[in-house]
CSV table of C-alpha atoms in Angstrom, one decimal:
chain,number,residue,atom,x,y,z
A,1,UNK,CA,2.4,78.7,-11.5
A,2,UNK,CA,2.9,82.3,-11.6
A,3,UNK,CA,2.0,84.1,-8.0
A,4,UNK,CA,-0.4,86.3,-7.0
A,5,UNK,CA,1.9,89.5,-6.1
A,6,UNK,CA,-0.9,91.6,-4.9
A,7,UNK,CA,-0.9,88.7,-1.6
A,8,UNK,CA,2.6,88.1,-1.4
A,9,UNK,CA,3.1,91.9,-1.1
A,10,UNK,CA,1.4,91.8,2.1
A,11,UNK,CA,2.6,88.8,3.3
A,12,UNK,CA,6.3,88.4,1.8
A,13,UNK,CA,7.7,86.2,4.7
A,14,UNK,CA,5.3,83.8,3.3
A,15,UNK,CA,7.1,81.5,1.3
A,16,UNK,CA,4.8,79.0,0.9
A,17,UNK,CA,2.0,81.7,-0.7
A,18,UNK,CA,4.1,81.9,-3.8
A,19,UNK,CA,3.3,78.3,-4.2
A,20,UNK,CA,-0.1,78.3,-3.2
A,21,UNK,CA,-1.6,81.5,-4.9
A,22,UNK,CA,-1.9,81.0,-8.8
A,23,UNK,CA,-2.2,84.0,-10.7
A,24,UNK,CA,-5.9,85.6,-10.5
A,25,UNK,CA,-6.6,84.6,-14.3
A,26,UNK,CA,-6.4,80.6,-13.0
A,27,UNK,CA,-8.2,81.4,-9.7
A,28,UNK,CA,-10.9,83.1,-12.0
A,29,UNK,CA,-11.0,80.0,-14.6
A,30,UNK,CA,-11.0,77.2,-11.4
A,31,UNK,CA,-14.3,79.5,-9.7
A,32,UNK,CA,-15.9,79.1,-12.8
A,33,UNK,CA,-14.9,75.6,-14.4
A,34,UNK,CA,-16.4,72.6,-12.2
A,35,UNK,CA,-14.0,69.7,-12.3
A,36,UNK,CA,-16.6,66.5,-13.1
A,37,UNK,CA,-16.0,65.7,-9.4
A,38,UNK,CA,-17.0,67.5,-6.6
A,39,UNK,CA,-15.9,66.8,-2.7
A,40,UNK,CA,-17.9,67.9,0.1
A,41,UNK,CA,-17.4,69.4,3.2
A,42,UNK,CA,-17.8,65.8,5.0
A,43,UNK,CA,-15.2,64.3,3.1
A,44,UNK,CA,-12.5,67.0,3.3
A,45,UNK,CA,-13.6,67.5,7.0
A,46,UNK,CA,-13.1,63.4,7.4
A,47,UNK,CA,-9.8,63.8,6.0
A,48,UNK,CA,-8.9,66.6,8.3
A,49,UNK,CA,-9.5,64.2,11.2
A,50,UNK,CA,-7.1,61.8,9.9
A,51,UNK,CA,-4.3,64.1,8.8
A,52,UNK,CA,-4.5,65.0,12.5
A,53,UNK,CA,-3.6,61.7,13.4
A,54,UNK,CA,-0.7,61.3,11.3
A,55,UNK,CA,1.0,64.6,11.8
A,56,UNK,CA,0.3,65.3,15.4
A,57,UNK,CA,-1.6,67.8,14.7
A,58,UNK,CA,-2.9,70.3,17.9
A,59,UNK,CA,-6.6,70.3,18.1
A,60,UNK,CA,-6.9,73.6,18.1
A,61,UNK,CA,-4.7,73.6,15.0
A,62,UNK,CA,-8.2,71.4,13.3
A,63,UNK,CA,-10.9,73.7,14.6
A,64,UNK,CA,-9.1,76.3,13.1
A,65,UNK,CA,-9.4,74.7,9.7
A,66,UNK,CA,-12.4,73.0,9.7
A,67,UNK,CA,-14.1,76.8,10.9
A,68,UNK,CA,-12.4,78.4,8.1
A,69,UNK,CA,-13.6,76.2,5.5
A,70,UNK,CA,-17.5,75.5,6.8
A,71,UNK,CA,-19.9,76.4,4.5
A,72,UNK,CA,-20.9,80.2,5.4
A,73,UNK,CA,-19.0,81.1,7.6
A,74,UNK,CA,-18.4,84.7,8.4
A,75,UNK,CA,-14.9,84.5,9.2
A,76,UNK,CA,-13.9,83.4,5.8
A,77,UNK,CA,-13.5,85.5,2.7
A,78,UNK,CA,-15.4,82.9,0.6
A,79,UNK,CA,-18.8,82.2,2.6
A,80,UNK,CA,-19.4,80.0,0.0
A,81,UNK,CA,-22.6,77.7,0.8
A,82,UNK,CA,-21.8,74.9,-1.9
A,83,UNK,CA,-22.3,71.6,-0.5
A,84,UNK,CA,-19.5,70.3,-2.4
A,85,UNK,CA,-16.7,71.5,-4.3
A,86,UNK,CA,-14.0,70.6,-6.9
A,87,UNK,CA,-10.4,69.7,-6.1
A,88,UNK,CA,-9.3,73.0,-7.5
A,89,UNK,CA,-12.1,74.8,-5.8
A,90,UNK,CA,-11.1,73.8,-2.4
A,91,UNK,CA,-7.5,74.6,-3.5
A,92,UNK,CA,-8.7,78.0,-3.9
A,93,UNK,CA,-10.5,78.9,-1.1
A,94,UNK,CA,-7.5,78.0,0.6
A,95,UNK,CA,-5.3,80.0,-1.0
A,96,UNK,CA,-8.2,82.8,-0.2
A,97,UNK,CA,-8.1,82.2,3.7
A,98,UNK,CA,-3.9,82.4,3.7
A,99,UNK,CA,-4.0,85.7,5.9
A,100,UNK,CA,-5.6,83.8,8.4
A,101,UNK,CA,-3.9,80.3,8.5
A,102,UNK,CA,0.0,79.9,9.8
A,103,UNK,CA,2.1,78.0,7.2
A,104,UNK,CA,1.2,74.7,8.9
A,105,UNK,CA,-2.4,74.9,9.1
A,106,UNK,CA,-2.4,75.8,5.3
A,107,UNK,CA,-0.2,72.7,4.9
A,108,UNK,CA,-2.5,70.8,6.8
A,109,UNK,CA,-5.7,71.9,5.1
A,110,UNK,CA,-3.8,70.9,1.6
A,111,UNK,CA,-2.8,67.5,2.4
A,112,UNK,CA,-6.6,67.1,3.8
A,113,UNK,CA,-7.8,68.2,0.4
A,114,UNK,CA,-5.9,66.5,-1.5
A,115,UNK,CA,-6.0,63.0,0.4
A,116,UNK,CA,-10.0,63.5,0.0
A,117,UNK,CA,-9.8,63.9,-3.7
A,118,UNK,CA,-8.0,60.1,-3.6
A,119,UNK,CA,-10.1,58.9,-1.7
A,120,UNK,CA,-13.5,60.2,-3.2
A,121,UNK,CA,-11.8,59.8,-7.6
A,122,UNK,CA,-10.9,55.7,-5.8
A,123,UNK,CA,-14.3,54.7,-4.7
A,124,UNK,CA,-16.1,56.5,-7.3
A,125,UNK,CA,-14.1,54.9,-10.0
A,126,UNK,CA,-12.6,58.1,-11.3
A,127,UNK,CA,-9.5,58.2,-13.3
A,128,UNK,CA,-7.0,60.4,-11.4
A,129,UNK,CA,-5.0,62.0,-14.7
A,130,UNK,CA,-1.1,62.6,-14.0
A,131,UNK,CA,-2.2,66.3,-13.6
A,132,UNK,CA,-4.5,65.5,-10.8
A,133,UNK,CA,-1.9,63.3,-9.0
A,134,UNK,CA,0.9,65.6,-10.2
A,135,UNK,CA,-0.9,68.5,-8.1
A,136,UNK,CA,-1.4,66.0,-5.1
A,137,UNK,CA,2.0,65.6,-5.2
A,138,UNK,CA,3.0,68.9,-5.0
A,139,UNK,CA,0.8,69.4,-2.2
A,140,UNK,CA,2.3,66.5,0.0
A,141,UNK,CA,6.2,67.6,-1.0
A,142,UNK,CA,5.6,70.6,0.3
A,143,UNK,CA,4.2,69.7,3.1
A,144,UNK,CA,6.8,66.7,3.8
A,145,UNK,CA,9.6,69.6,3.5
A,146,UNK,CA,8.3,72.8,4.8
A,147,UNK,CA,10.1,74.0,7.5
A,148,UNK,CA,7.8,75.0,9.6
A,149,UNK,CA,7.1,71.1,10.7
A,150,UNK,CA,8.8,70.2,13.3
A,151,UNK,CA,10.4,66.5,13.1
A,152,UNK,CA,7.7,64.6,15.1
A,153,UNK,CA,4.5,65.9,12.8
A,154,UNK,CA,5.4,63.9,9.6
A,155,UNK,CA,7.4,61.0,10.5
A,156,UNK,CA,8.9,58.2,8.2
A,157,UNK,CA,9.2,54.5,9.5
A,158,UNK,CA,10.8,51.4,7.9
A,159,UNK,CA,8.4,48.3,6.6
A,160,UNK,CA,9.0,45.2,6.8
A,161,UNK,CA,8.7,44.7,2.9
A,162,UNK,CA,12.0,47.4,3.2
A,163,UNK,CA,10.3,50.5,2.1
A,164,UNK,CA,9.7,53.8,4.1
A,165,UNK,CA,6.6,54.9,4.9
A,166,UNK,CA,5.2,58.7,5.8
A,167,UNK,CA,1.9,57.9,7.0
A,168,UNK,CA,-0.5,61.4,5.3
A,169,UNK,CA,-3.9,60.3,6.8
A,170,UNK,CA,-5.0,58.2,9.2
A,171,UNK,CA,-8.2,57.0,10.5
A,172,UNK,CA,-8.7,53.7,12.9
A,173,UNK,CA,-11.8,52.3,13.8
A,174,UNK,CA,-12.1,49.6,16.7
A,175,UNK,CA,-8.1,49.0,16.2
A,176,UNK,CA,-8.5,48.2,12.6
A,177,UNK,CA,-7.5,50.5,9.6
A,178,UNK,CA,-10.7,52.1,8.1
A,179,UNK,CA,-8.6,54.6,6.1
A,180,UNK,CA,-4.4,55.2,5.4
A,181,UNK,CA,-3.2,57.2,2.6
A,182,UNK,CA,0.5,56.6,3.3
A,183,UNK,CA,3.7,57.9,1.0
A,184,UNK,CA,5.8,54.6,0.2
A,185,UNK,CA,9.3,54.7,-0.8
A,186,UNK,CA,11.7,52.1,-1.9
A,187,UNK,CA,14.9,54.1,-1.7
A,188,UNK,CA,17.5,53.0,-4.2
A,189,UNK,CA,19.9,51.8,-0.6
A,190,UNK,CA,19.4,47.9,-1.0
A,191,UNK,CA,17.0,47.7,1.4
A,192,UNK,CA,14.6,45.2,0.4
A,193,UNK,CA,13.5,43.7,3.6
A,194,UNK,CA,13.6,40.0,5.6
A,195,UNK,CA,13.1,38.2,1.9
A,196,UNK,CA,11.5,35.6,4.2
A,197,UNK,CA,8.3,37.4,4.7
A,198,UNK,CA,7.5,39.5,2.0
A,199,UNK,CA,4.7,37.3,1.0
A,200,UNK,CA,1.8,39.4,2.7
A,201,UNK,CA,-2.0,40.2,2.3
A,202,UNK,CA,-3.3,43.5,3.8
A,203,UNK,CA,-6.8,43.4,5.9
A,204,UNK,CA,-8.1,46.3,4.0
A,205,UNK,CA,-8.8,46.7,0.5
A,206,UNK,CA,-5.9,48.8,-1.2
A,207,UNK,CA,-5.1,51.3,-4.4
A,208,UNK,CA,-1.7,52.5,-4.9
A,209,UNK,CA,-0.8,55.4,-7.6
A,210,UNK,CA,2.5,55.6,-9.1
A,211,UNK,CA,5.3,58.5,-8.8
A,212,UNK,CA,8.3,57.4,-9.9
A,213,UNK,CA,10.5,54.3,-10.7
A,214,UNK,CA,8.9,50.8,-11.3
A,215,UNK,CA,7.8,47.7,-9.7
A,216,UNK,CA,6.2,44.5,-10.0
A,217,UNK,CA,3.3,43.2,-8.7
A,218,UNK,CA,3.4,39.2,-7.8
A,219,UNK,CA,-0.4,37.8,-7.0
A,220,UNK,CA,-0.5,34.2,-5.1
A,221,UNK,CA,-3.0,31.7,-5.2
A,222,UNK,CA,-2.6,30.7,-1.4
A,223,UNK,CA,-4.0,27.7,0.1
A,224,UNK,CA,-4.3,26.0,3.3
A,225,UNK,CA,-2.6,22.6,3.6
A,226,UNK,CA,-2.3,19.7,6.0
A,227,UNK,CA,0.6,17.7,5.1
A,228,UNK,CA,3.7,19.6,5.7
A,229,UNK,CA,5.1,18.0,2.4
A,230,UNK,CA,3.0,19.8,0.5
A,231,UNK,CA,3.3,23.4,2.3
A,232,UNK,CA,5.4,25.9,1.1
A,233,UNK,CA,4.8,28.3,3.8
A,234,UNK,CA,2.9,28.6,7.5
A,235,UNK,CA,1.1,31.5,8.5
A,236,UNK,CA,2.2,33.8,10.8
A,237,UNK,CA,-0.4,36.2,13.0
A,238,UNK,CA,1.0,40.1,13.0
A,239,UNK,CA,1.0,42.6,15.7
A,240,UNK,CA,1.7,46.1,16.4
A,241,UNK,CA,3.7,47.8,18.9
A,242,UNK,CA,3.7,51.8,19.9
A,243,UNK,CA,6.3,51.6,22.4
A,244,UNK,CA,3.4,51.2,24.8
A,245,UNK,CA,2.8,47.4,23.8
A,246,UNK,CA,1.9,45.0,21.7
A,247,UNK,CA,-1.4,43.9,20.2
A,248,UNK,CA,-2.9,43.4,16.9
A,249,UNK,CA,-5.1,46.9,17.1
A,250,UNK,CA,-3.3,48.6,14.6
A,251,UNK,CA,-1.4,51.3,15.2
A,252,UNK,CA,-0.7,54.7,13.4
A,253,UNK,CA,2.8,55.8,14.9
A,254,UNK,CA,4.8,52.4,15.6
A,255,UNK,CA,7.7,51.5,17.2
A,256,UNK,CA,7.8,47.8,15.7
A,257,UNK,CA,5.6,45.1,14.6
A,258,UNK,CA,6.4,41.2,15.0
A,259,UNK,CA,4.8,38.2,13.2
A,260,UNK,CA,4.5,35.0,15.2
A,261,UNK,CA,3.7,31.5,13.5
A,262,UNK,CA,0.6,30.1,14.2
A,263,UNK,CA,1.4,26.3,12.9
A,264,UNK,CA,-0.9,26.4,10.0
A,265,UNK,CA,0.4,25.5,6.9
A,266,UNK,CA,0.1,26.8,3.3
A,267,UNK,CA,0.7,26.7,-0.4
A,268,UNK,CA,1.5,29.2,-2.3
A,269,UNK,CA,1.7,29.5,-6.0
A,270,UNK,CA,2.2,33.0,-8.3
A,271,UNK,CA,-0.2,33.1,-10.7
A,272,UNK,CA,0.6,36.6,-12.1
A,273,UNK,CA,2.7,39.7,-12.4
A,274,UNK,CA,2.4,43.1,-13.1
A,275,UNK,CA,5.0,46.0,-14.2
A,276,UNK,CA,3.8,49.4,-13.1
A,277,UNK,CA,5.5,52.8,-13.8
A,278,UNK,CA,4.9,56.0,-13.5
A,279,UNK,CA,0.8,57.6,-13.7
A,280,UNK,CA,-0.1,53.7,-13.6
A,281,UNK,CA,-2.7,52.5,-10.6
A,282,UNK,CA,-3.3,49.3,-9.5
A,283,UNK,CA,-5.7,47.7,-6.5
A,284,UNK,CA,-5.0,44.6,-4.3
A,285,UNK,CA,-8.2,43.2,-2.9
A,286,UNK,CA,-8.4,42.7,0.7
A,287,UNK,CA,-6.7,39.5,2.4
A,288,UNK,CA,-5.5,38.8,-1.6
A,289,UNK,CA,-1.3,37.6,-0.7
A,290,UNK,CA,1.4,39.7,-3.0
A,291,UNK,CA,5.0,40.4,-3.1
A,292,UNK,CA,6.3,43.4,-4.4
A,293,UNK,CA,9.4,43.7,-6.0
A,294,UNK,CA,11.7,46.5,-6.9
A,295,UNK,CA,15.0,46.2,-7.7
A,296,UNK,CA,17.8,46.7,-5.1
A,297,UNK,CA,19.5,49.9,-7.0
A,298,UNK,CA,16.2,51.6,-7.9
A,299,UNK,CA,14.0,53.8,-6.3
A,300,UNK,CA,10.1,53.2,-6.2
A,301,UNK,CA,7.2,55.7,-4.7
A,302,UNK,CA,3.6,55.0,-4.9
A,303,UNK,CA,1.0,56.9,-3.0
A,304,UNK,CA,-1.0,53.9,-0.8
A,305,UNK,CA,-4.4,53.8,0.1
A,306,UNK,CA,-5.9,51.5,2.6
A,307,UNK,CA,-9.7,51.7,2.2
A,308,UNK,CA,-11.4,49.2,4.2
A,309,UNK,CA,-14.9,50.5,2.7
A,310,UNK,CA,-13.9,48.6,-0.3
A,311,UNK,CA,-13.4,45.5,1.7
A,312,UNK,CA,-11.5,44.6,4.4
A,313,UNK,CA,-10.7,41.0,6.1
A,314,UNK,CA,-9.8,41.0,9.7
A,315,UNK,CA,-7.3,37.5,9.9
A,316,UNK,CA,-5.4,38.3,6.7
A,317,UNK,CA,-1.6,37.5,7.7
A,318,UNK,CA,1.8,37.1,6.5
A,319,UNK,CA,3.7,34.0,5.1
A,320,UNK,CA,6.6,32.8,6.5
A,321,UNK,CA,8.9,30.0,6.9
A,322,UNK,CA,7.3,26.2,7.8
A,323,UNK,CA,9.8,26.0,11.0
A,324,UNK,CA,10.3,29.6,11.4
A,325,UNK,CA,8.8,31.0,14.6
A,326,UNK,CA,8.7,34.9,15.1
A,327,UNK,CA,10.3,37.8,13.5
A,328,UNK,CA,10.0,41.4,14.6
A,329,UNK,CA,10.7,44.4,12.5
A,330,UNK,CA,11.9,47.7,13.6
A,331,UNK,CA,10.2,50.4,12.5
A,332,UNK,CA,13.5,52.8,12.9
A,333,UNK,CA,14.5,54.7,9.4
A,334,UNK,CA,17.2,55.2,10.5
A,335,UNK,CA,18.0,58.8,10.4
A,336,UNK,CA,15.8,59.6,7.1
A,337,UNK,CA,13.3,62.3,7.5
A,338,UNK,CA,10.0,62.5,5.5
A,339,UNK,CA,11.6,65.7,3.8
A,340,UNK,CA,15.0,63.7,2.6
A,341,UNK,CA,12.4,61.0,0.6
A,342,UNK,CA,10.3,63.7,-0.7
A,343,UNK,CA,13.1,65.4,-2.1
A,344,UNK,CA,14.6,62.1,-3.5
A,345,UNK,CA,11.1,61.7,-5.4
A,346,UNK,CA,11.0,65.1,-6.3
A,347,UNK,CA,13.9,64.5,-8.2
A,348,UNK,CA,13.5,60.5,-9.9
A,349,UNK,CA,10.0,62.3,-11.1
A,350,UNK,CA,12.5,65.4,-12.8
A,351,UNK,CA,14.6,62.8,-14.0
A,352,UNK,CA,12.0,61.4,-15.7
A,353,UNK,CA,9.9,63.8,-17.0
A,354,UNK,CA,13.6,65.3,-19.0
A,355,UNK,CA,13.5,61.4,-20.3
């Protein structure tokens, strides 16, 4: 995209304006041109709320936004009074209200927007296209590797399935996950996990968008057993810990989590599989057990949603080993910053668009 030069004349420090402003033929276009699905004010403001949570954000930092971008207001050079707006509109009024936002706070606003336009094209049973999730990416690289965050507002963690995680939104209600957008990497480092457990079901309901690599999703047929004969795995009960302590109220920013058998027994069977590549999507239902596999040489990113609006089961668990008893994973990544995997994507997505 080609910048606006009239803006980055007055503000040439600002690096990330050249990204942000597109050039006033596009802006003109995207005013006029209504994508077929609007997001309102409520759902970016939602959104806002959560990025808060994942980054750290200040709360002053919020307010800033969220008066910027209200409907009307005096203060911003749109005073639009739409109820709603497209993904590109929102992306332009943005880009409109740069004089009066710090780098971070335009950042912020960005991810907000963008982790709305998931959310809303998911439940609505829109089609992202690669361009819509091509521009969401952009939005959460630059974000992941602007220097003007410091280290503790986007932090990456390890899972216990072996991937990293940057959590991008984040809202909890009652100790459950109502809403995660997380970035998932599966770095190509042979870091795959404790094999043991990677049978696993997830309380909410969940969508994933591809960015790069491949995997395969393994479904399971899981049912409960009493003869031990017949079990292939037990359950075991998962908990979260913040540093603080641990319970199983879930937590955004973790230190580790730790499964603990609970003596009942299960059999498990795979009943299908499923590659997915690049600008695929797939959804695992809530509390349905899955495994997925990438290979140990290969990287793998998918955008995750956890949308407990479209179902969610509060004792979904993990599977483990029949005599096992607990097993706690460390949520340490071991140096690797939430800029370091965004670059790594960047470039497996280069790679294979030049394929």
């Amino acid at each position: 995209m080609k910048p606006l030069q009239s803006c980055i004349a007055v503000f040439p420090s600002f690096s990330i304006i050249q990204k942000l402003v597109e050039t006033k033929s596009c802006i003109n276009r995207a005013i006029h041109q209504r994508d077929k699905m609007d997001i309102s004010y409520e759902a970016v403001f939602r959104s806002l709320t959560g990025v808060a949570q994942a980054t750290k954000a200040a709360s002053d930092e919020i307010d800033t936004i969220k008066q910027l971008l209200s409907p009307g207001n005096e203060d911003s050079e749109t005073k639009t009074k739409s109820a709603s707006l497209s993904f590109q509109d929102w992306q332009v009024i943005i880009q409109q209200n740069v004089t009066k936002m710090t780098e971070v706070t335009i950042h912020i606003a960005l991810v907000a927007v963008a982790v709305a336009f998931l959310r809303e094209t998911a439940r609505q049973n829109q089609p992202a296209t690669a361009n819509d999730i091509s521009q969401c990416w952009t939005i959460i690289r630059d974000a992941l590797t602007s220097t003007s965050f410091s280290q503790t507002q986007f932090t990456a963690s390890r899972s216990a399935q072996g991937f990293l995680s940057v959590p991008l939104c984040s809202l909890v209600k009652e100790g459950s996950i109502d809403e995660l957008i997380r970035l998932h990497v599966w770095m190509p480092d042979g870091k795959r996990g404790n094999p043991d457990f990677h049978l696993h079901s997830h309380q909410p309901f969940a969508q994933s968008w591809i960015l790069a690599g491949q995997g395969v999703d393994h479904s399971y047929q899981v049912d409960p057993v009493e003869d031990p004969a017949e079990a292939t795995h037990a359950g075991y009960a998962l908990a979260w810990n913040d540093g603080k302590g641990a319970n199983t109220a879930y937590k955004t920013h973790q230190a580790s989590s730790t499964v603990q058998n609970t003596g009942k027994l299960f059999r498990a069977a795979k009943i299908h599989s499923e590659t997915h590549a690049r600008g695929s999507t797939y959804t695992v239902p809530a509390a349905e057990f899955h495994v997925s596999e990438v290979a140990p040489d290969a990287l793998h990113a998918t955008i995750f949603f956890f949308d407990s609006h479209r179902g969610f089961v509060k004792d979904a668990g993990v599977l483990g080993p029949k005599d096992g008893d607990s097993f706690t994973q460390l949520r340490d990544p071991a140096g690797v910053t939430p800029a370091e995997l965004a670059e790594a994507v960047n470039q497996a997505r280069l790679r294979e668009a030049s394929d």
